[in-house]
């Protein structure tokens, strides 16, 4: 399945990049240089094949519900690694250079992510 | 913490555990009934209370009203009581319905409040809950008793400690992590499994699953030009690349659907930290023959549901059934209808393999949802008309709002196609269209404000207007 997914997801994103500043609306263009991505902590996608994706546009698949309970996948080391990686996106900025992660530039949930970050900052205060 | 189940016939009492009790160690003693407490056990309780300053005895709810019994227990030196309160989710749900889930079992909370009011102030009082389905009501009930002074609660498995119970425990904890008070402690004295990750005191609200997306069908009969998979141009290009026919793996992918039983099992297993299930994916979810059952199952468990569809495949009976699962709050249950056009002509232009009849069917379905909502004082499934803004429709956005007004849709979502999944890049509006497009956005928003149609993700539209027209944004 992951092979198939890779094939269908292989549409280039160059065109999308041109207008990112615009489509992000009120979100500053520097968004990912300021805030981590929290998607790994609150979102999960089940595909028809049973594969689990940690983000709606991520190319990564972490396990399948046909092999193990989804809760074990949610608590797994692989999922934790994804969370930790995304939580450092604003520091490491791998989404700008690493082809495996450029999908982040197509994110349509930047505003939600920012709201969540603001909420978490408030809680920390 | 030590916990002992004592007093039932044949129970082995671990005297050694009592002897080794530390002065500040919590001892949790679970007794079937105070009325049948033997002298031997009385002396054991007395001994424990003399060794530790934290001895809590769990008793059935009906005995807490018997003041003599309770005072007798305190005379033994016991420091607190855990009341075993019965929570019956099935009956509760029948009486109160889904809308009350997040207020918890008010009868139980009120009863705890009454007990607390007449309880000695120098003694500790908490609640022992039996964990069972539905864990969503239980979590809210725990938060309710916490408001009335239960600083910690005890969760106990009902029946045997099966893997299903294990999951239910985890569901409750997941919910409390995301919604619960930070200073609430939860104990699992009779659960032998190690659960370090469940320690609420060390977890923050950063770890709760809130939104679940389930793809139930990859099939779609439409040919939206901007779609990277089913778009007419995309299909032609993929065929061309692989010698005239679509590659077999891709054909198989396009036919795939989730197993209905598996999907229902996933919905049943979701913790109640989840507040929304989205049904969407690379195909149209309503192509699945069990789609309505799956959506209904999600709603009946109390999740908010969002369905992204082209809205062609529903019949009137389906719509009536789905309408009944909605509430007055649009967020609870809404359909995002990908229409992306305001007129039949443009609809056919952006979906070359569909006809104006399809447009008519979609419009009728949207209108039926709206009519049913009007007949139910605004309650029912809500509809959002999504317009994936592309090169063909970007100057005709006003028509989309007019269509929304005509069919009584709740809101319009102008979604730039750059962020719509995997777009077919040749349909992204070019720079030459931007100024005119910004004007179209401005007109559409102004009209929507005038006729009461909501605009979803409005800041994105406003940013486009600012960026390309320099005009002030209509408010």
XYZ file of C-alpha atoms in Angstrom:
600
model
C 0.000 0.000 0.000
C 2.716 2.488 0.850
C 4.161 1.985 -2.609
C 0.815 2.814 -4.178
C 0.353 5.842 -1.994
C 3.725 7.192 -2.943
C 2.823 6.928 -6.599
C -0.454 8.798 -6.336
C 0.983 11.425 -4.028
C 3.834 12.310 -6.298
C 2.330 15.482 -7.759
C 4.934 18.260 -7.586
C 4.311 21.091 -5.199
C 6.297 23.849 -6.915
C 3.190 25.712 -8.008
C 1.742 25.601 -4.545
C 4.845 27.188 -3.094
C 4.426 30.353 -5.112
C 1.350 31.482 -3.261
C 1.931 30.039 0.168
C 2.260 33.472 1.657
C -1.199 34.267 0.374
C -3.072 31.086 1.084
C -1.880 31.081 4.620
C -4.126 34.080 5.148
C -3.436 35.905 8.353
C -0.710 33.462 9.320
C 2.734 35.042 9.079
C 4.911 33.576 6.355
C 7.484 32.804 9.014
C 4.993 30.647 10.891
C 7.050 27.483 10.985
C 10.066 29.403 12.134
C 8.191 30.348 15.269
C 5.905 27.507 16.249
C 6.138 23.736 16.380
C 3.577 21.548 14.607
C 1.289 19.767 17.085
C -0.587 17.556 14.607
C 1.017 14.378 15.927
C -0.556 14.965 19.305
C -4.161 15.483 18.347
C -4.867 14.053 14.904
C -4.876 10.645 13.253
C -5.938 9.456 9.820
C -7.162 5.987 8.886
C -6.828 5.169 5.207
C -9.103 2.738 3.361
C -6.289 0.211 3.319
C -6.089 0.331 7.115
C -2.798 2.249 7.035
C -2.447 4.984 9.616
C -1.159 8.415 8.631
C -0.200 10.904 11.338
C -1.216 13.921 9.244
C -3.711 14.516 6.434
C -1.050 15.265 3.836
C 1.959 13.423 5.247
C 3.524 10.756 3.073
C 4.425 8.769 6.165
C 2.451 5.715 7.200
C 2.824 4.331 10.693
C 1.458 0.802 10.845
C -1.860 -0.677 9.791
C -5.019 -1.483 11.724
C -5.010 -4.864 10.034
C -1.731 -5.716 11.768
C -2.183 -4.195 15.194
C -4.559 -2.208 17.364
C -4.529 1.476 16.375
C -4.008 2.445 20.004
C -0.757 0.528 20.070
C 0.284 2.465 16.955
C -0.727 5.756 18.599
C 1.462 4.958 21.603
C 4.275 3.449 19.516
C 7.844 4.617 19.255
C 7.414 5.387 15.548
C 4.510 7.716 16.273
C 6.457 9.337 19.073
C 9.342 9.922 16.678
C 6.998 11.671 14.245
C 5.674 13.885 17.065
C 9.153 14.799 18.188
C 10.271 15.543 14.649
C 7.290 17.829 13.971
C 7.683 19.531 17.313
C 11.118 20.707 16.109
C 10.023 21.894 12.656
C 10.421 25.538 13.680
C 13.990 24.877 14.779
C 15.248 22.382 12.218
C 13.184 23.726 9.263
C 13.576 20.446 7.389
C 10.321 21.120 5.485
C 12.165 23.638 3.328
C 14.872 21.316 2.099
C 14.112 17.655 2.788
C 11.945 16.291 -0.080
C 10.401 13.812 2.316
C 8.914 16.663 4.336
C 8.100 19.370 1.798
C 4.448 18.359 2.028
C 4.293 20.652 5.060
C 4.332 23.590 2.674
C 0.866 22.547 1.475
C -0.595 22.565 4.966
C -4.134 23.932 5.093
C -4.298 23.791 8.881
C -1.728 26.398 9.786
C -4.366 28.581 11.420
C -5.608 25.696 13.600
C -2.048 24.838 14.527
C -1.384 28.402 15.524
C -4.527 28.559 17.643
C -3.495 25.357 19.380
C -0.018 26.722 20.014
C -1.427 29.914 21.463
C -3.664 27.875 23.735
C -0.750 25.806 24.923
C 1.369 28.901 25.548
C -1.466 30.323 27.647
C -1.654 27.098 29.645
C 2.081 27.247 30.253
C 1.798 30.795 31.584
C -0.190 2.745 47.629
C -1.493 -0.635 48.679
C -4.930 -1.970 47.882
C -6.738 -4.941 49.333
C -10.075 -6.512 48.528
C -11.253 -7.927 51.862
C -14.318 -9.410 53.446
C -15.717 -11.511 50.622
C -16.113 -15.238 51.417
C -12.856 -17.082 50.802
C -10.793 -13.887 50.550
C -7.213 -14.273 51.656
C -6.130 -11.355 53.819
C -2.539 -10.371 53.357
C -1.618 -9.536 56.958
C 1.996 -9.052 55.973
C 1.022 -6.184 53.670
C -0.656 -4.481 56.621
C 2.331 -5.066 58.905
C 4.688 -3.410 56.413
C 2.482 -0.343 55.918
C 4.427 2.935 56.041
C 3.076 5.925 58.026
C 2.220 8.022 54.937
C 1.299 5.143 52.671
C -2.205 5.062 51.269
C -4.092 1.847 51.997
C -7.221 1.235 49.987
C -9.505 -1.423 51.486
C -12.448 -2.608 49.466
C -15.203 -4.162 51.559
C -18.372 -5.779 50.109
C -20.518 -4.553 52.995
C -19.929 -2.845 56.346
C -22.870 -4.723 57.815
C -21.167 -8.077 57.424
C -17.711 -6.978 58.570
C -16.286 -9.685 60.859
C -14.459 -8.966 64.119
C -11.241 -10.228 62.578
C -11.481 -7.685 59.775
C -12.436 -4.912 62.192
C -9.236 -5.527 64.131
C -7.301 -5.572 60.856
C -8.734 -2.201 59.829
C -7.949 -0.780 63.271
C -4.364 -1.999 63.032
C -3.925 -0.495 59.555
C -5.346 2.839 60.687
C -2.888 2.945 63.577
C 0.065 2.380 61.222
C -0.872 4.687 58.341
C -2.456 8.118 58.256
C -4.153 7.363 54.942
C -6.556 4.467 55.222
C -9.519 4.679 52.874
C -12.327 2.125 52.868
C -14.516 1.520 49.842
C -18.173 0.832 50.658
C -21.387 0.468 48.620
C -23.439 3.600 48.002
C -26.506 2.465 49.995
C -24.455 2.202 53.199
C -23.113 5.738 53.151
C -26.514 7.058 54.302
C -26.412 4.876 57.411
C -24.708 7.314 59.763
C -24.266 4.752 62.528
C -22.391 2.430 60.199
C -20.176 5.201 58.864
C -19.440 6.593 62.336
C -18.582 3.055 63.478
C -16.037 2.881 60.699
C -14.511 6.194 61.686
C -14.240 4.950 65.281
C -11.915 2.260 63.959
C -9.574 5.089 62.912
C -10.331 5.072 59.201
C -9.472 8.381 57.555
C -11.726 8.382 54.560
C -14.388 6.644 52.539
C -14.701 5.843 48.869
C -18.320 5.423 47.845
C -18.959 2.896 45.130
C -21.399 4.783 42.970
C -23.149 3.028 40.148
C -23.091 4.599 36.773
C -25.290 2.952 34.149
C -24.391 4.476 30.795
C -27.002 2.663 28.705
C -29.886 3.811 30.861
C -28.337 7.222 31.224
C -28.046 7.680 27.481
C -31.658 6.613 26.970
C -32.836 9.223 29.464
C -30.591 12.108 28.533
C -29.501 11.626 24.934
C -26.285 12.526 23.221
C -26.548 16.265 23.780
C -25.908 15.895 27.498
C -22.817 13.708 27.291
C -20.385 16.392 28.335
C -22.390 17.393 31.371
C -21.927 13.882 32.782
C -24.355 11.952 34.945
C -25.923 14.895 36.788
C -27.996 12.633 39.077
C -24.854 10.906 40.319
C -22.970 14.197 40.693
C -25.877 15.714 42.623
C -26.051 12.654 44.867
C -22.318 12.945 45.593
C -22.830 16.615 46.449
C -25.550 15.655 48.953
C -23.323 13.036 50.559
C -20.446 15.523 50.727
C -22.677 18.149 52.399
C -23.539 15.907 55.343
C -20.138 14.200 55.557
C -17.734 14.983 58.432
C -15.453 17.769 57.249
C -12.366 16.208 58.804
C -12.788 12.988 56.839
C -11.856 12.212 53.292
C -14.550 11.355 50.745
C -14.117 10.091 47.226
C -15.859 7.934 44.647
C -15.042 4.558 43.189
C -16.338 4.146 39.658
C -16.735 0.994 37.700
C -15.369 1.446 34.214
C -17.585 0.284 31.416
C -19.015 1.621 28.205
C -19.811 4.523 27.691
C -16.590 6.051 28.924
C -17.512 9.504 27.570
C -20.266 9.962 30.144
C -18.040 8.553 32.874
C -15.236 11.048 32.196
C -17.608 13.998 32.437
C -19.110 12.537 35.614
C -15.633 12.284 37.167
C -15.067 15.939 36.374
C -18.459 16.706 37.979
C -17.650 15.008 41.296
C -14.240 16.689 41.263
C -16.050 20.038 41.237
C -17.763 19.015 44.465
C -14.605 18.142 46.305
C -13.379 14.732 45.118
C -9.692 15.497 44.596
C -9.074 11.968 43.447
C -11.217 9.107 42.208
C -10.783 5.387 41.894
C -11.447 3.453 38.718
C -12.253 -0.179 39.031
C -12.960 -2.659 36.231
C -16.486 -4.032 36.122
C -16.231 -7.783 35.879
C -13.013 -9.342 34.731
C -10.007 -7.280 33.739
C -10.274 -7.987 30.014
C -8.485 -6.255 27.181
C -11.766 -4.445 26.446
C -11.719 -3.016 29.975
C -8.095 -2.061 29.475
C -9.131 -0.044 26.434
C -11.981 1.585 28.308
C -9.584 2.606 31.075
C -7.363 4.159 28.517
C -10.325 5.975 26.937
C -11.251 7.562 30.255
C -7.674 8.602 30.917
C -7.276 10.020 27.439
C -10.412 12.099 27.978
C -9.308 13.360 31.380
C -5.885 14.246 30.036
C -7.357 16.572 27.473
C -10.362 17.922 29.334
C -9.889 17.076 32.975
C -8.651 19.296 35.784
C -4.903 19.257 36.309
C -5.015 18.377 39.975
C -7.276 15.365 39.737
C -5.619 12.068 40.637
C -6.958 8.791 39.388
C -6.114 5.494 41.009
C -6.468 2.001 39.635
C -5.945 -0.059 42.767
C -7.179 -3.335 41.341
C -5.471 -3.174 38.016
C -2.265 -5.120 38.136
C -0.853 -3.999 34.825
C 1.861 -1.370 34.829
C 0.599 1.873 33.333
C 3.250 4.539 33.809
C 2.018 6.569 30.860
C -1.325 7.025 32.581
C 0.015 9.017 35.465
C -2.079 12.150 35.144
C 0.247 14.125 37.327
C 3.054 13.944 34.809
C 1.007 14.301 31.653
C -0.147 17.550 30.155
C -2.911 18.330 27.724
C -0.501 17.898 24.855
C -1.374 14.260 24.430
C -4.978 13.792 23.542
C -6.379 12.590 20.250
C -8.975 15.156 19.150
C -9.638 14.789 15.439
C -9.839 11.495 13.599
C -10.013 11.314 9.842
C -11.342 8.130 8.296
C -11.125 7.451 4.573
C -13.889 5.026 3.786
C -13.838 4.982 0.006
C -11.316 5.758 -2.697
C -14.011 5.584 -5.376
C -15.340 8.707 -7.067
C -17.322 9.148 -10.264
C -16.621 12.846 -10.681
C -13.943 14.443 -12.808
C -13.111 17.758 -11.112
C -10.393 19.325 -13.217
C -8.351 20.354 -10.200
C -8.234 16.810 -8.763
C -4.817 15.190 -8.968
C -6.334 11.705 -9.160
C -9.774 11.757 -10.803
C -9.429 14.997 -12.744
C -9.980 14.496 -16.459
C -6.515 15.838 -17.310
C -4.854 13.875 -14.514
C -6.364 10.625 -15.762
C -5.326 11.376 -19.341
C -1.778 12.202 -18.258
C -1.448 9.084 -16.136
C -2.721 6.970 -19.032
C -0.309 8.629 -21.393
C 2.599 8.012 -19.041
C 1.849 4.310 -18.797
C 1.131 3.574 -22.443
C -2.575 4.231 -22.853
C -4.098 2.540 -19.798
C -4.026 3.241 -16.109
C -1.484 1.102 -14.233
C -3.075 -1.874 -12.414
C -1.939 -0.811 -8.914
C -3.532 2.579 -9.443
C -6.759 0.998 -10.700
C -6.838 -1.176 -7.582
C -6.186 1.825 -5.373
C -9.096 3.679 -6.974
C -11.440 0.786 -6.204
C -10.470 0.351 -2.563
C -12.975 0.762 0.251
C -12.678 0.246 3.961
C -14.218 -2.877 5.452
C -17.461 -1.661 7.080
C -17.069 -3.876 10.170
C -13.509 -2.704 10.662
C -14.609 0.908 10.365
C -17.439 0.457 12.886
C -14.934 -1.206 15.225
C -12.592 1.791 14.933
C -15.437 4.211 15.689
C -16.449 2.153 18.707
C -12.891 2.108 20.009
C -12.222 5.852 19.813
C -11.585 7.566 23.121
C -13.776 10.443 24.097
C -10.992 12.959 23.915
C -11.936 12.824 20.238
C -14.411 15.550 19.413
C -14.673 15.135 15.667
C -14.536 12.422 13.035
C -13.957 13.568 9.474
C -15.010 11.301 6.639
C -13.245 12.142 3.420
C -10.185 11.014 1.594
C -9.016 10.577 -1.941
C -12.433 9.336 -3.081
C -15.978 10.235 -2.080
C -17.005 8.682 1.255
C -20.651 8.453 0.216
C -19.696 5.982 -2.529
C -19.332 3.342 0.200
C -22.537 1.335 0.423
C -22.439 1.410 4.253
C -21.561 5.126 4.413
C -24.828 6.149 6.048
C -24.530 3.404 8.692
C -20.936 4.389 9.412
C -21.797 8.078 9.754
C -24.790 7.237 11.947
C -22.594 5.068 14.197
C -20.181 7.973 14.669
C -23.002 10.368 15.519
C -24.632 7.903 17.908
C -21.385 7.716 19.862
C -21.635 11.466 20.255
C -18.776 12.603 18.006
C -19.096 15.670 15.839
C -18.997 14.522 12.223
C -17.794 16.220 9.069
C -18.322 14.615 5.675
C -16.541 15.839 2.574
C -18.483 14.777 -0.516
C -19.716 15.855 -3.921
C -23.243 15.231 -2.507
C -24.532 13.387 -5.533
C -24.982 9.920 -4.111
C -27.570 10.474 -1.352
C -31.249 9.662 -1.850
C -34.130 11.298 0.017
C -34.402 8.510 2.602
C -30.702 8.790 3.414
C -31.018 12.534 3.794
C -33.979 12.200 6.157
C -32.073 9.703 8.284
C -28.932 11.850 8.339
C -30.934 15.003 9.076
C -32.181 13.411 12.297
C -28.605 12.972 13.517
C -27.896 16.699 13.462
C -28.398 19.422 16.051
C -28.712 23.197 15.956
C -24.938 23.483 16.208
C -23.502 23.240 12.714
C -20.198 21.928 14.001
C -21.872 18.819 15.424
C -22.767 17.431 12.013
C -22.076 19.013 8.691
C -21.485 18.101 5.090
C -18.867 19.889 3.058
C -20.238 19.763 -0.456
C -17.564 20.174 -3.066
C -19.575 22.005 -5.725
C -16.948 24.552 -6.816
C -19.398 26.296 -9.148
C -22.481 28.450 -8.853
C -24.102 27.657 -12.164
C -24.742 24.429 -14.098
C -22.616 25.706 -16.986
C -19.554 26.252 -14.837
C -20.214 22.990 -12.993
C -19.966 21.058 -16.234
C -16.951 23.057 -17.310
C -15.069 22.147 -14.150
C -16.321 18.508 -14.281
C -16.174 17.594 -17.963
C -17.571 14.098 -17.387
C -20.641 15.260 -15.453
C -23.815 16.751 -16.847
C -26.142 19.515 -15.727
C -28.407 16.777 -14.336
C -25.751 15.968 -11.756
C -25.665 19.614 -10.733
C -29.450 19.540 -10.378
C -29.280 16.439 -8.186
C -26.629 18.026 -5.925
C -28.670 21.225 -5.623
C -31.805 19.245 -4.742
C -29.959 17.279 -2.075
C -28.573 20.453 -0.513
C -31.989 22.065 -0.621
C -33.635 19.063 1.038
C -31.186 19.256 3.970
C -32.005 22.921 4.326
C -35.795 22.409 4.106
C -35.655 19.713 6.772
C -33.624 21.999 9.042
C -36.147 24.779 8.593
C -38.966 22.408 9.550
C -37.022 21.373 12.670
C -36.406 24.886 14.003
C -32.861 24.934 12.694
C -31.813 21.510 13.956
C -30.359 18.980 11.541
C -27.357 18.305 9.372
C -25.772 21.546 8.133
C -24.170 22.067 4.754
C -21.111 23.955 3.636
C -20.630 24.615 -0.061
C -16.945 24.253 -0.775
C -15.486 26.032 -3.755
C -12.010 24.911 -4.675
C -10.859 28.141 -6.268
C -9.150 27.367 -9.555
C -8.398 29.024 -12.865
C -11.864 28.267 -14.286
C -14.044 29.484 -11.441
C -11.956 32.121 -9.679
C -13.834 35.043 -11.225
C -17.289 33.629 -10.545
C -17.218 33.333 -6.770
C -20.282 35.510 -6.325
C -22.382 32.848 -8.066
C -21.296 30.299 -5.481
C -22.589 32.485 -2.651
C -25.822 33.054 -4.562
C -26.182 29.292 -4.921
C -25.606 28.871 -1.179
C -28.326 31.429 -0.529
C -30.667 29.656 -2.943
C -30.276 26.211 -1.409
C -30.114 27.481 2.188
C -26.551 26.299 2.832
C -25.051 27.236 6.153
C -21.767 28.556 4.817
C -19.369 28.798 1.892
C -15.757 27.747 1.984
C -13.482 29.284 -0.641
C -10.516 26.979 -0.611
C -7.496 27.952 -2.729
C -6.679 24.898 -4.804
C -3.021 25.030 -3.814
C -3.976 23.608 -0.446
C -6.591 21.181 -1.710
C -4.894 17.813 -1.427
C -2.769 17.038 -4.461
C -3.923 19.550 -7.060
C -3.510 19.376 -10.779
C -1.121 22.273 -11.106
C -2.223 23.565 -14.502
C -5.491 24.783 -12.962
C -3.898 27.004 -10.322
C -4.966 30.601 -11.145
C -2.150 32.504 -12.798
C -0.768 35.850 -11.672
C -2.693 37.554 -14.513
C -5.981 36.632 -12.827
C -5.110 37.703 -9.315
C -6.445 41.265 -9.294
C -9.759 40.223 -10.847
C -9.920 37.244 -8.502
C -9.417 39.480 -5.470
C -12.338 41.594 -6.696
C -14.447 38.449 -7.072
C -13.601 37.458 -3.507
C -14.539 40.920 -2.280
C -17.905 40.895 -4.075
C -18.669 37.373 -2.861
C -17.926 38.202 0.772
C -19.945 41.420 0.619
C -22.917 39.534 -0.811
C -22.577 36.735 1.762
C -22.621 39.258 4.598
C -25.738 40.818 3.133
C -27.680 37.579 2.794
C -26.537 35.827 5.965
C -24.389 33.103 4.434
C -21.298 32.450 6.560
C -17.789 32.412 5.124
C -15.550 29.661 6.433
C -11.846 30.465 6.901
C -12.572 34.087 6.115
C -9.056 35.365 6.980
C -7.670 33.557 3.955
C -10.105 35.380 1.648
C -9.327 38.672 3.329
C -5.611 38.142 2.898
C -6.065 37.503 -0.811
C -8.124 40.676 -1.169
C -5.517 42.701 0.719
C -2.658 41.228 -1.200
C -3.967 41.679 -4.728
C -6.418 44.543 -4.727
C -5.034 46.647 -1.947
C -8.655 47.439 -1.142
C -9.953 47.505 2.372
C -11.715 44.340 3.340
C -15.451 44.437 3.593
C -16.573 43.801 7.183
